PDB file of C-alpha atoms in Angstrom:
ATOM      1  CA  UNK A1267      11.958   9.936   2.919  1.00  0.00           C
ATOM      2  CA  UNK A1268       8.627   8.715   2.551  1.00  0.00           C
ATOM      3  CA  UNK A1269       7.050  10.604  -0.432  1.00  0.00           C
ATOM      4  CA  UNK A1270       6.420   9.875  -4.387  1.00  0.00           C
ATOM      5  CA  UNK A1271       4.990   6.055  -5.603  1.00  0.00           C
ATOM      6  CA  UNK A1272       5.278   3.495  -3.011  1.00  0.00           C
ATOM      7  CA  UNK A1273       4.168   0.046  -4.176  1.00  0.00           C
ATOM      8  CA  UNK A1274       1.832  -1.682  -2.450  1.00  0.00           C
ATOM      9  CA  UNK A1275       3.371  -4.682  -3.396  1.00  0.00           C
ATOM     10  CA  UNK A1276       2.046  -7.998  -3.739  1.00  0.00           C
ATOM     11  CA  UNK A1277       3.101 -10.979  -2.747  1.00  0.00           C
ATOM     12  CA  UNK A1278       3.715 -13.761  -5.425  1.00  0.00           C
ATOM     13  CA  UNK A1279       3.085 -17.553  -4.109  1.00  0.00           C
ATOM     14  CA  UNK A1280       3.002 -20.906  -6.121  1.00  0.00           C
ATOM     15  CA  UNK A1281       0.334 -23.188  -7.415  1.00  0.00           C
ATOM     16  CA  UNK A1282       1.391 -25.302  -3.943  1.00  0.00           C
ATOM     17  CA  UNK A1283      -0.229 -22.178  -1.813  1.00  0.00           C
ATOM     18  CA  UNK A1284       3.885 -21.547  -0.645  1.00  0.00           C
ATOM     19  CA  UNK A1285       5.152 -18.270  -1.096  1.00  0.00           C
ATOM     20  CA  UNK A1286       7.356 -17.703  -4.210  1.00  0.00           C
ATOM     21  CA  UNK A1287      10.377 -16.234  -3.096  1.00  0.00           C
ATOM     22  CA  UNK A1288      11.983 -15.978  -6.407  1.00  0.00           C
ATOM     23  CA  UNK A1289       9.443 -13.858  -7.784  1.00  0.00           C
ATOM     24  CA  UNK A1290       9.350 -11.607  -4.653  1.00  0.00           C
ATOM     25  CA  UNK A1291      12.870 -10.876  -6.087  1.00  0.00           C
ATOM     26  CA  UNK A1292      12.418  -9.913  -9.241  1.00  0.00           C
ATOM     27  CA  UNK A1293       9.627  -7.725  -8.797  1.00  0.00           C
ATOM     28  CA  UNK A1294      11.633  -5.992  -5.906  1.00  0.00           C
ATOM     29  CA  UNK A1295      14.525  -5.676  -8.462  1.00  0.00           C
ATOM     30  CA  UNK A1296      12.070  -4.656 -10.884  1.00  0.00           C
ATOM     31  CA  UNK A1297      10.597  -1.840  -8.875  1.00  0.00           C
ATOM     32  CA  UNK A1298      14.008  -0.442  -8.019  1.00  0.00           C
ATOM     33  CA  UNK A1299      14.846  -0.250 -12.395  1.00  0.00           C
ATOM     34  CA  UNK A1300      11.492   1.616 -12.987  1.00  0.00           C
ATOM     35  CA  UNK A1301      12.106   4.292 -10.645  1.00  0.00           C
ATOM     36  CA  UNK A1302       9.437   3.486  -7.744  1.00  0.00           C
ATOM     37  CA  UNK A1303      10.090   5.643  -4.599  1.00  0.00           C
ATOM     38  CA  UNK A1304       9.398   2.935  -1.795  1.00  0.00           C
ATOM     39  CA  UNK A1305       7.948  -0.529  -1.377  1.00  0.00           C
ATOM     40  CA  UNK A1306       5.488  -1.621   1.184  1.00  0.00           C
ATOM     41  CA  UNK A1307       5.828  -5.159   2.051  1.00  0.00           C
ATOM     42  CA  UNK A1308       3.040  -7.475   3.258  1.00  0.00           C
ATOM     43  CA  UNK A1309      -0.027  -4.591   3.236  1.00  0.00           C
ATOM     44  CA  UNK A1310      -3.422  -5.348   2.101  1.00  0.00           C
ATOM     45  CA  UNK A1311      -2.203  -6.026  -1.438  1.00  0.00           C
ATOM     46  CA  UNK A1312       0.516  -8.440  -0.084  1.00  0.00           C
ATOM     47  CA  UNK A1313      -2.419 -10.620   1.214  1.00  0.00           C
ATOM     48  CA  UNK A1314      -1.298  -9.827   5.329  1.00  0.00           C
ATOM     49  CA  UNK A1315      -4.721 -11.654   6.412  1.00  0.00           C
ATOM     50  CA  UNK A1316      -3.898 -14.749   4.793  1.00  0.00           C
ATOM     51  CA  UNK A1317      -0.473 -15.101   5.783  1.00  0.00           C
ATOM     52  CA  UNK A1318       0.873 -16.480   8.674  1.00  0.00           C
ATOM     53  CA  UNK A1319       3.248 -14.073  11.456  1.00  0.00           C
ATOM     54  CA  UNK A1320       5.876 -16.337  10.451  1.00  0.00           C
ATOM     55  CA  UNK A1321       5.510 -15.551   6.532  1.00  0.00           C
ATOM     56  CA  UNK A1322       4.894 -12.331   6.850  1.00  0.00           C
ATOM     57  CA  UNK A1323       8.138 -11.450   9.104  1.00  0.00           C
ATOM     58  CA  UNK A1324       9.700 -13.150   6.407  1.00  0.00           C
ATOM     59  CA  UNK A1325       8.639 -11.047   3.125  1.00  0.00           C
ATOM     60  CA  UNK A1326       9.265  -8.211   5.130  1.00  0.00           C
ATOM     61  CA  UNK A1327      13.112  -9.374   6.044  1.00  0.00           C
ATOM     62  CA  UNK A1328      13.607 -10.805   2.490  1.00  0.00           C
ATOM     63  CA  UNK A1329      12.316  -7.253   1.456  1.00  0.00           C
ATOM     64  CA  UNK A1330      14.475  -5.182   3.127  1.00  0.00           C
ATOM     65  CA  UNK A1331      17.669  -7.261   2.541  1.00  0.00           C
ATOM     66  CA  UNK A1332      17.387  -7.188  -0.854  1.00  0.00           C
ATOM     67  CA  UNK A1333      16.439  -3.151  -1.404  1.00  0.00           C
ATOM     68  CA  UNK A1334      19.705  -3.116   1.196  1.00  0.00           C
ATOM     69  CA  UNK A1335      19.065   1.015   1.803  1.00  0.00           C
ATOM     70  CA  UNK A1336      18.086   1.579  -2.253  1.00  0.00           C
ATOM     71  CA  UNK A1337      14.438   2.842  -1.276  1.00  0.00           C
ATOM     72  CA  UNK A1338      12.609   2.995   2.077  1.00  0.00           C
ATOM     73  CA  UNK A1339      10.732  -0.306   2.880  1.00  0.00           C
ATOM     74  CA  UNK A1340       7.567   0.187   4.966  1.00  0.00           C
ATOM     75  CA  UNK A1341       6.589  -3.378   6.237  1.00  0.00           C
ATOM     76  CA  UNK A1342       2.743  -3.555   7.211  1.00  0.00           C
ATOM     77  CA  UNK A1343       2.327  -4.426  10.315  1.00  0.00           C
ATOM     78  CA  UNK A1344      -1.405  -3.702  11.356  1.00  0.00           C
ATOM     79  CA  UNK A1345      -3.492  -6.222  13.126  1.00  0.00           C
ATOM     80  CA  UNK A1346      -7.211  -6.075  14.981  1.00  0.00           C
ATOM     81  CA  UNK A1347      -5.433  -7.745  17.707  1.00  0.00           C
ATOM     82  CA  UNK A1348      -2.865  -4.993  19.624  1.00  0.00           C
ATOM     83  CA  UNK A1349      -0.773  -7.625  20.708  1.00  0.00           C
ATOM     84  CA  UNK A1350      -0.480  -9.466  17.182  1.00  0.00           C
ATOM     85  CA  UNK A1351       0.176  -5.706  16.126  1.00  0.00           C
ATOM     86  CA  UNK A1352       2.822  -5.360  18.378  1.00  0.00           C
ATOM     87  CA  UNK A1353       4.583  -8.434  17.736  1.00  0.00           C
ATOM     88  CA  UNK A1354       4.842  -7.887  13.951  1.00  0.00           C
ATOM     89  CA  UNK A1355       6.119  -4.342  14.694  1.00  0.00           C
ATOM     90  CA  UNK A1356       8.740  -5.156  16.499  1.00  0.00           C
ATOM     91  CA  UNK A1357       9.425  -8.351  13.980  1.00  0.00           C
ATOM     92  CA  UNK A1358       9.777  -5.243  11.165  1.00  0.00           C
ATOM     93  CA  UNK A1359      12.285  -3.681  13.567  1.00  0.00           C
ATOM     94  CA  UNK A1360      14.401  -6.302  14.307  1.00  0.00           C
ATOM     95  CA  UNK A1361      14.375  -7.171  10.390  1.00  0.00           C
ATOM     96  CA  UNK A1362      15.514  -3.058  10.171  1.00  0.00           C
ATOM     97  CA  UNK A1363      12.412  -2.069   8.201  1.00  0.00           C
ATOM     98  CA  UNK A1364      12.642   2.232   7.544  1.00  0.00           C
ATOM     99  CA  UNK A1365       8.597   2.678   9.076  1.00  0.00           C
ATOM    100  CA  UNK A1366       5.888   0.192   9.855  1.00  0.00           C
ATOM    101  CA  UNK A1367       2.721   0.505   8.689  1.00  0.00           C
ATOM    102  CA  UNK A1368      -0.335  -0.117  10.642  1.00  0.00           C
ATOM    103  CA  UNK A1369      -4.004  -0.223   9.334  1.00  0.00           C
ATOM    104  CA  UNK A1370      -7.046   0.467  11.685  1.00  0.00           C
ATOM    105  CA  UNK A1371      -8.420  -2.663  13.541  1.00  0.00           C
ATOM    106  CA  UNK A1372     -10.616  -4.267  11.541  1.00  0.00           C
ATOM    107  CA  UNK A1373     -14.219  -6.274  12.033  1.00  0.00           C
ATOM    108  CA  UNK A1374     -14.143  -5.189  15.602  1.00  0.00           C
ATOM    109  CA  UNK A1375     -14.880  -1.449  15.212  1.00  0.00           C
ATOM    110  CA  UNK A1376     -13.312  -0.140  18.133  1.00  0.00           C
ATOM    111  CA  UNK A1377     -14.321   3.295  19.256  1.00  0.00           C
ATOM    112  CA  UNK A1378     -11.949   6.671  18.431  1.00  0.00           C
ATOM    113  CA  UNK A1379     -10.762   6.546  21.807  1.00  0.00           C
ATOM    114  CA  UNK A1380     -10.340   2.690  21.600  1.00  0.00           C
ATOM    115  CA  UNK A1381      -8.487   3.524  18.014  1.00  0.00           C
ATOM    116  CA  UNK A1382      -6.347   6.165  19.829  1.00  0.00           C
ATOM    117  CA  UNK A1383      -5.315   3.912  22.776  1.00  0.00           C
ATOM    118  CA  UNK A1384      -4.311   0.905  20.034  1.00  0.00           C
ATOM    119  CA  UNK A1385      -1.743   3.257  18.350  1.00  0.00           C
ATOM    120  CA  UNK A1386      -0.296   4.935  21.449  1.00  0.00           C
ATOM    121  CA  UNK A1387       0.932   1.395  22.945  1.00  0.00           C
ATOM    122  CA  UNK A1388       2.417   0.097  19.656  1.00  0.00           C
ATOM    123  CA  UNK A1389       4.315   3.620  19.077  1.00  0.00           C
ATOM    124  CA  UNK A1390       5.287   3.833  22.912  1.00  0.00           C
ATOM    125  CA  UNK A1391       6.463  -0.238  22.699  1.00  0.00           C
ATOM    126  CA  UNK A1392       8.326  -0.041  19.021  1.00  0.00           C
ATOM    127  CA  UNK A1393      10.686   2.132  18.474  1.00  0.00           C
ATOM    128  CA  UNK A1394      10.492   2.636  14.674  1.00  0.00           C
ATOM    129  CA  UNK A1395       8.843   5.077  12.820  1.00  0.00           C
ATOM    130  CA  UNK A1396       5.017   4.291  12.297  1.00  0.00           C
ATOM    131  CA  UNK A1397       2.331   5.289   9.336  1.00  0.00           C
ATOM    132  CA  UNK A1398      -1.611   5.025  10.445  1.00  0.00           C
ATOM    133  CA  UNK A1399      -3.675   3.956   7.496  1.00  0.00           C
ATOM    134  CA  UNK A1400      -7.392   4.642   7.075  1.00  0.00           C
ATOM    135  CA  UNK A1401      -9.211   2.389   4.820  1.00  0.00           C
ATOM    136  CA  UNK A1402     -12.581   2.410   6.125  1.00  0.00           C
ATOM    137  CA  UNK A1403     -14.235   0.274   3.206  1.00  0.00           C
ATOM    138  CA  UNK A1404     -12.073  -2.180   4.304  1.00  0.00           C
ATOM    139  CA  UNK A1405     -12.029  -2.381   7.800  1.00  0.00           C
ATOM    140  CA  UNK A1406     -15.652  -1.203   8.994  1.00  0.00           C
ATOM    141  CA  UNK A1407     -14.290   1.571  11.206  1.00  0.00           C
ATOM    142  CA  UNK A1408     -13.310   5.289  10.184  1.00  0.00           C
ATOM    143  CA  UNK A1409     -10.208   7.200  12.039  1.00  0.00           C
ATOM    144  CA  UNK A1410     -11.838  10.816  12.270  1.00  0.00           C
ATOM    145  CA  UNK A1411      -9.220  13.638  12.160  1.00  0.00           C
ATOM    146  CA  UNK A1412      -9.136  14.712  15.193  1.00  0.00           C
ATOM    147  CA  UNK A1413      -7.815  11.064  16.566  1.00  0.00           C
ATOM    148  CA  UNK A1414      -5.327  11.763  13.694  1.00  0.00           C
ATOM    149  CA  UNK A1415      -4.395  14.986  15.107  1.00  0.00           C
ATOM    150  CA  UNK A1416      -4.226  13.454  18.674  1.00  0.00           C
ATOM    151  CA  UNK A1417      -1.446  10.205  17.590  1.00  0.00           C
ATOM    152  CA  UNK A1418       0.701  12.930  15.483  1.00  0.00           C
ATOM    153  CA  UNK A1419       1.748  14.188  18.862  1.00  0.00           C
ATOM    154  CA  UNK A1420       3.373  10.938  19.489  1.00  0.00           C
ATOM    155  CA  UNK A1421       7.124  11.000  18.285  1.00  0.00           C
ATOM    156  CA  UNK A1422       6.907   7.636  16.845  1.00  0.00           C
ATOM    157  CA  UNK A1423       4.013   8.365  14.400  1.00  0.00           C
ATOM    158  CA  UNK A1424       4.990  10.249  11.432  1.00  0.00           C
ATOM    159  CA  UNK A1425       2.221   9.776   9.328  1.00  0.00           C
ATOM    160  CA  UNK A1426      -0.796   8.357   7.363  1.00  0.00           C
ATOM    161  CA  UNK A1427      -1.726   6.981   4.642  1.00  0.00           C
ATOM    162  CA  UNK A1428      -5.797   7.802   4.136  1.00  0.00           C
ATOM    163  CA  UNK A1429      -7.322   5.929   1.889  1.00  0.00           C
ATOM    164  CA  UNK A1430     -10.842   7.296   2.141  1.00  0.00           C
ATOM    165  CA  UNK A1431     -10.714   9.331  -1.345  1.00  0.00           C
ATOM    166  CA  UNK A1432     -12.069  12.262   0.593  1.00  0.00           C
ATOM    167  CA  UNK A1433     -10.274  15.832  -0.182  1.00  0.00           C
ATOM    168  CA  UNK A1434     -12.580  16.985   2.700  1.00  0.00           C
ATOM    169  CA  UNK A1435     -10.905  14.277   5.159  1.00  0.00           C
ATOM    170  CA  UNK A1436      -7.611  15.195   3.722  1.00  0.00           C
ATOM    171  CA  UNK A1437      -7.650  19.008   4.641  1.00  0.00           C
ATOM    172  CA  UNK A1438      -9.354  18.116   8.075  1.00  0.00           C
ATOM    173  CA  UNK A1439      -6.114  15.872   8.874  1.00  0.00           C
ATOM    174  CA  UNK A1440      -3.983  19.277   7.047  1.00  0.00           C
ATOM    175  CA  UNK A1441      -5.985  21.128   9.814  1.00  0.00           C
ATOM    176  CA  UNK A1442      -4.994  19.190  13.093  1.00  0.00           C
ATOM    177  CA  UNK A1443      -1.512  18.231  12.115  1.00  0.00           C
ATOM    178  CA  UNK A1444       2.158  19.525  12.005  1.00  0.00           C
ATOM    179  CA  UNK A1445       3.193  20.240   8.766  1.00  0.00           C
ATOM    180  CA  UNK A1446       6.009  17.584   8.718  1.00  0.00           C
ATOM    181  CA  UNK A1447       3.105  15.114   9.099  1.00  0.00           C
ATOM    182  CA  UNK A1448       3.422  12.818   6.064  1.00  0.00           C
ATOM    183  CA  UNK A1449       0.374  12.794   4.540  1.00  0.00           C
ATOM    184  CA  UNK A1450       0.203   9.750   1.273  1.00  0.00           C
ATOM    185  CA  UNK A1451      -3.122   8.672  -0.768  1.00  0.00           C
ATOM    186  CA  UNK A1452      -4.418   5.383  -0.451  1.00  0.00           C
ATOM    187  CA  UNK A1453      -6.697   6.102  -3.461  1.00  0.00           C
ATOM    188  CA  UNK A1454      -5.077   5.724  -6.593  1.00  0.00           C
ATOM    189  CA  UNK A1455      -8.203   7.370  -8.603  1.00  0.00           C
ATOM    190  CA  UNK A1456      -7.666  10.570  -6.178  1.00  0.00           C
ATOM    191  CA  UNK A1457      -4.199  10.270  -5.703  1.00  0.00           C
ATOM    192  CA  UNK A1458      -2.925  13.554  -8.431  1.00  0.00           C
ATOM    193  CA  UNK A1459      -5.742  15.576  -6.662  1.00  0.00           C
ATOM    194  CA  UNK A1460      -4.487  14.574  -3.082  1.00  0.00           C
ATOM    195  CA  UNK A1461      -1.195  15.581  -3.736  1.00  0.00           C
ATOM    196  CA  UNK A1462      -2.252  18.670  -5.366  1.00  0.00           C
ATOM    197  CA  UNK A1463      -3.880  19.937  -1.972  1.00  0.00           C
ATOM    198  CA  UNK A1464      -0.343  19.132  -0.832  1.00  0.00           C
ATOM    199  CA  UNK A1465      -0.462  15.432   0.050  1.00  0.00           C
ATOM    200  CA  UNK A1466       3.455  13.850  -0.172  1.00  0.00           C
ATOM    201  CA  UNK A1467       2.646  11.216  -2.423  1.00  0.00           C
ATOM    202  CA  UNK A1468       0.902   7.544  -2.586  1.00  0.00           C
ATOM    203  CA  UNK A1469       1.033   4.051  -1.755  1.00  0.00           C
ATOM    204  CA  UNK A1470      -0.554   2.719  -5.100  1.00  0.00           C
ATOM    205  CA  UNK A1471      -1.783  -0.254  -6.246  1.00  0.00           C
ATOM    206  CA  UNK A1472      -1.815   0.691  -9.843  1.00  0.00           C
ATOM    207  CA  UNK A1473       2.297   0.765  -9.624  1.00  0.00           C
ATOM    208  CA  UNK A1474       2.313  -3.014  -9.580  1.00  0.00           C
ATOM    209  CA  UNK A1475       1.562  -2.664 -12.831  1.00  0.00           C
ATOM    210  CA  UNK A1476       3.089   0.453 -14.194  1.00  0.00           C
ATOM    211  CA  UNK A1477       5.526   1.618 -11.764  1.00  0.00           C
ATOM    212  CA  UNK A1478       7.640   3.722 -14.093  1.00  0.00           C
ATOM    213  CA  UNK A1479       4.303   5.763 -15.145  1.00  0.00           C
ATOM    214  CA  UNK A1480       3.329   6.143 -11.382  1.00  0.00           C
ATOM    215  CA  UNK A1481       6.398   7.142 -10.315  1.00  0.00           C
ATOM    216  CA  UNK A1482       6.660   9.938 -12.785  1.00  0.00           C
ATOM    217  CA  UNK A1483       2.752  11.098 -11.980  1.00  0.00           C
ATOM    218  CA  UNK A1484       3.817  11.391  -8.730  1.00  0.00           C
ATOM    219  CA  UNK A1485       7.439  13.306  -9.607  1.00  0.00           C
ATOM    220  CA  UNK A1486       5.520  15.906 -11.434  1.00  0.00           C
ATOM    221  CA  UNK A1487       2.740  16.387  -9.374  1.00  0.00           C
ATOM    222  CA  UNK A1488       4.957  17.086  -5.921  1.00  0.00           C
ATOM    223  CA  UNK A1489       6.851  19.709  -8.363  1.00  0.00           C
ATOM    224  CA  UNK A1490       3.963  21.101  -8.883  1.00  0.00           C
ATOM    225  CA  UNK A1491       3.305  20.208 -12.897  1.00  0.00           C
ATOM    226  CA  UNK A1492       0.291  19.678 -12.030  1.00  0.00           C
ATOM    227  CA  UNK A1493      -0.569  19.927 -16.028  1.00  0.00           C
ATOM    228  CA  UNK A1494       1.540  17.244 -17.007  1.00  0.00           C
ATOM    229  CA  UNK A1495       0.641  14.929 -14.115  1.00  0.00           C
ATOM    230  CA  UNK A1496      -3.016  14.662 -15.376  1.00  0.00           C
ATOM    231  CA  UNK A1497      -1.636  13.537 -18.770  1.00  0.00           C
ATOM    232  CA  UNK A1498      -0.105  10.402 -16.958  1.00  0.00           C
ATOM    233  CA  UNK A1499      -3.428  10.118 -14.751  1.00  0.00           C
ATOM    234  CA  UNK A1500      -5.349   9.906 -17.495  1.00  0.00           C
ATOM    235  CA  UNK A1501      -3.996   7.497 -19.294  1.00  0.00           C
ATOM    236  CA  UNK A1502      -3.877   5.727 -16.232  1.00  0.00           C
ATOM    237  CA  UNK A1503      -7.006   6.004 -14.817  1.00  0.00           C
ATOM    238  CA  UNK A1504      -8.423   3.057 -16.605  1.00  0.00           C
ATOM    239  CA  UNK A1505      -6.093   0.542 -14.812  1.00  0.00           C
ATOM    240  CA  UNK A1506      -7.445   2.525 -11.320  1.00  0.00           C
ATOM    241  CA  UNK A1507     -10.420   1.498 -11.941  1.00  0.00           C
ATOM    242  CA  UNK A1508      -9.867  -2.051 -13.525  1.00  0.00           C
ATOM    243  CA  UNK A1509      -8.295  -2.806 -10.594  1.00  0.00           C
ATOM    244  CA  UNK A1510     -11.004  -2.871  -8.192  1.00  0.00           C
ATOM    245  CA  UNK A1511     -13.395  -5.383 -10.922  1.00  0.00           C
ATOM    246  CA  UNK A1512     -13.364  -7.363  -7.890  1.00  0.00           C
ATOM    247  CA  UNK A1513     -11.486  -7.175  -4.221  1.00  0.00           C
ATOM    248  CA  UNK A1514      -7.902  -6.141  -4.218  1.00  0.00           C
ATOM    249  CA  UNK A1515      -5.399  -7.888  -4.654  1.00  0.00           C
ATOM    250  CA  UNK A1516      -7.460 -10.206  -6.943  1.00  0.00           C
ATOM    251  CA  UNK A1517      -7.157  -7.796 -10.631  1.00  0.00           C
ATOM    252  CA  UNK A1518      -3.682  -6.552  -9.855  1.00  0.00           C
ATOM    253  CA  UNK A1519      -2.291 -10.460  -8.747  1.00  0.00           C
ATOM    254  CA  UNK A1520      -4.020 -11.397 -12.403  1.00  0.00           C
ATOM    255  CA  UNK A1521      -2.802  -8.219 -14.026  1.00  0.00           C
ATOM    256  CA  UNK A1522       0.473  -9.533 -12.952  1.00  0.00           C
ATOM    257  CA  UNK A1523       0.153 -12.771 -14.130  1.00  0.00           C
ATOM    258  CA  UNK A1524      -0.889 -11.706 -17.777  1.00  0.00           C
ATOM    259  CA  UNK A1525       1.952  -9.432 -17.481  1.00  0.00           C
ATOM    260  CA  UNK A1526       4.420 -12.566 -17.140  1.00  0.00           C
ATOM    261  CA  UNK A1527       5.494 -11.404 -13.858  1.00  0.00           C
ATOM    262  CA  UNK A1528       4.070 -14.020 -11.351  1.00  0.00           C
ATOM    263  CA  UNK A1529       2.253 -17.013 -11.143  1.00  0.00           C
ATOM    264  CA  UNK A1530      -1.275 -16.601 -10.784  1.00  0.00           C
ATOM    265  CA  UNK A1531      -2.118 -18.521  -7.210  1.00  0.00           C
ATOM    266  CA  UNK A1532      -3.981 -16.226  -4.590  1.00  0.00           C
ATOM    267  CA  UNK A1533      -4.763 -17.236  -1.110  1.00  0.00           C
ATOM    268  CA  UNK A1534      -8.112 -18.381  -0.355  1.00  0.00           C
ATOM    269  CA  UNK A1535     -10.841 -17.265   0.786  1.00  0.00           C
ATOM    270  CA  UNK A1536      -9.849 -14.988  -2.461  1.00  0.00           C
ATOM    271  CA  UNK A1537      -9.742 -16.801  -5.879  1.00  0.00           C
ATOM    272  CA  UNK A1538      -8.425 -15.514  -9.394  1.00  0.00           C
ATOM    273  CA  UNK A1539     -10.148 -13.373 -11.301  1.00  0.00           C
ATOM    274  CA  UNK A1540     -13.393 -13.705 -12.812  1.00  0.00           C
ATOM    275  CA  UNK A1541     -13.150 -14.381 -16.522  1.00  0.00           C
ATOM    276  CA  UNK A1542     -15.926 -12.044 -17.249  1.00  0.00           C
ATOM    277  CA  UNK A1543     -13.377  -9.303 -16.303  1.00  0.00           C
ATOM    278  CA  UNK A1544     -10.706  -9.798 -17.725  1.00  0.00           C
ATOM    279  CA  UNK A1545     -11.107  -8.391 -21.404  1.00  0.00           C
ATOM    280  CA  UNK A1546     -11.951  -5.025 -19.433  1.00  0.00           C
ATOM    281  CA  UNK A1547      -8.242  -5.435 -17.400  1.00  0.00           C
ATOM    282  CA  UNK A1548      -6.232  -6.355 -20.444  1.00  0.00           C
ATOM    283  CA  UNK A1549      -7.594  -3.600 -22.207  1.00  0.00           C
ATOM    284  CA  UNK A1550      -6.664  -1.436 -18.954  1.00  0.00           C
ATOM    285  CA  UNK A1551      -3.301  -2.790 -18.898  1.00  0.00           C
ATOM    286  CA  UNK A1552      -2.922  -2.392 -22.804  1.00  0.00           C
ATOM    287  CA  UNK A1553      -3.748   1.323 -23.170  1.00  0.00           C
ATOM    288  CA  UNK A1554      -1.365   2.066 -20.554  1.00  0.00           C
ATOM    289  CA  UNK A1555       1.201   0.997 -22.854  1.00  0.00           C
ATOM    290  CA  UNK A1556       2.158  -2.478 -21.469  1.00  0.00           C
ATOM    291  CA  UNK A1557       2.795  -5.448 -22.858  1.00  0.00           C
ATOM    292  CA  UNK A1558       0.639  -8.873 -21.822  1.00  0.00           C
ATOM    293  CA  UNK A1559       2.590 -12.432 -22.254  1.00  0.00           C
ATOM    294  CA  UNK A1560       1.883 -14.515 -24.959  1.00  0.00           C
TER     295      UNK A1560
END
């Protein structure tokens, strides 16, 4: 269920610092047209530090009624706090979200076995299906495989997404795992490779932008054209690396924008993108065959 392109998707807000709903919508509808597999609402691209739990039980609920069952929805529900964790969890649940998931608690650095205890009471206190996820640039602490290899014992965890860019780290988690373990990139640059050493697909940032291409990467790569794949990755690979000019979600919100998609307002403490990189993002966005607004 959980395999292929999953958007990380953003969340659009007006000049007014409100959330715009409208555009949530047509992106959603949009994602669904171009073929993308999933959609993960309110992650690290959809801004979760800077909204409130109020806003962000909403995108998630707004999400899921509008796929209504056309895609999986993962909401993310991941906190440094376990209890604010657990409370958006089970707000995902009630709002009948297919998986939650939950990044590693950030600024804090907890310890592995600290790391291992957060999980366990979140998938023993919710029960919906949960993804880990592993960003360690983000969040100053690393989830080492074997922790990984401990929480897949719990029912409720069915996966991660590991963002790390490691192959290494990838075949570790292989290593100490069942093999119905989902296993999705969090590294769009590494993403075709990951799912060559048999990862089950992404959650991309670089589908906000081209879904349709992503999506197809990701088709051919999990049939095992790997060949083909790398033609799409290549041509895509400029936008994959565009879209880190400055802290995500910044580039892919502005991408966005020039796109005609969304407005461009983003939450402080993050502003819009510098203007000394945005020839290099347009030019991203252009060779990968899509069109800017006038």
């Amino acid at each position: 269920m959980f395999k292929g392109s999953m958007v990380a998707l953003v969340t659009p807000m007006k000049a007014d610092n409100s959330l715009d709903w409208d555009a949530l919508h047509k992106l959603v509808e949009w994602h669904i047209e171009q073929g993308t597999h999933g959609i993960v609402a309110v992650g690290t691209t959809g801004e979760s530090a800077t909204l409130n739990m109020a806003e962000h039980a909403e995108v998630i609920r707004k999400v899921v009624d509008q796929v209504n069952g056309r895609i999986p929805v993962v909401a993310g529900t991941g906190a440094n706090s376990t209890s604010e964790a657990l409370e958006l969890t089970a707000a995902a649940k009630d709002a009948c979200a297919d998986a939650c998931l939950l990044v590693t608690p950030y600024y804090n650095k907890p310890p592995q076995e600290g790391l291992y205890q957060h999980f366990k009471v979140i998938a023993e206190s919710v029960a919906i299906p949960q993804l880990l996820y592993n960003v360690p640039g983000r969040t100053a602490v690393d989830m080492q495989a074997d922790t990984v290899g401990r929480l897949a014992e719990l029912p409720n965890i069915i996966g991660i997404k590991e963002a790390t860019g490691s192959m290494e780290r990838l075949q570790a988690i292989q290593a100490v795992t069942p093999d119905e373990f989902i296993l999705l990139s969090g590294d769009d640059g590494t993403a075709l490779e990951f799912m060559r050493l048999g990862g089950h697909g992404e959650i991309s940032v670089t589908a906000n932008v081209a879904p349709a291409l992503t999506a197809k990467l990701c088709e051919l790569a999990l049939a095992g054209d790997v060949e083909e794949a790398q033609i799409i990755d290549e041509r895509l690979m400029p936008l994959h690396n565009t879209l880190f000019l400055e802290a995500n979600p910044i580039p892919v919100k502005w991408a966005l924008h020039r796109m005609g998609l969304i407005g461009d307002a983003i939450r402080l403490p993050l502003t819009p993108l510098a203007a000394e990189y945005r020839p290099a993002l347009e030019a991203a966005i252009e060779s990968a065959g899509i069109s800017l607004s006038k």
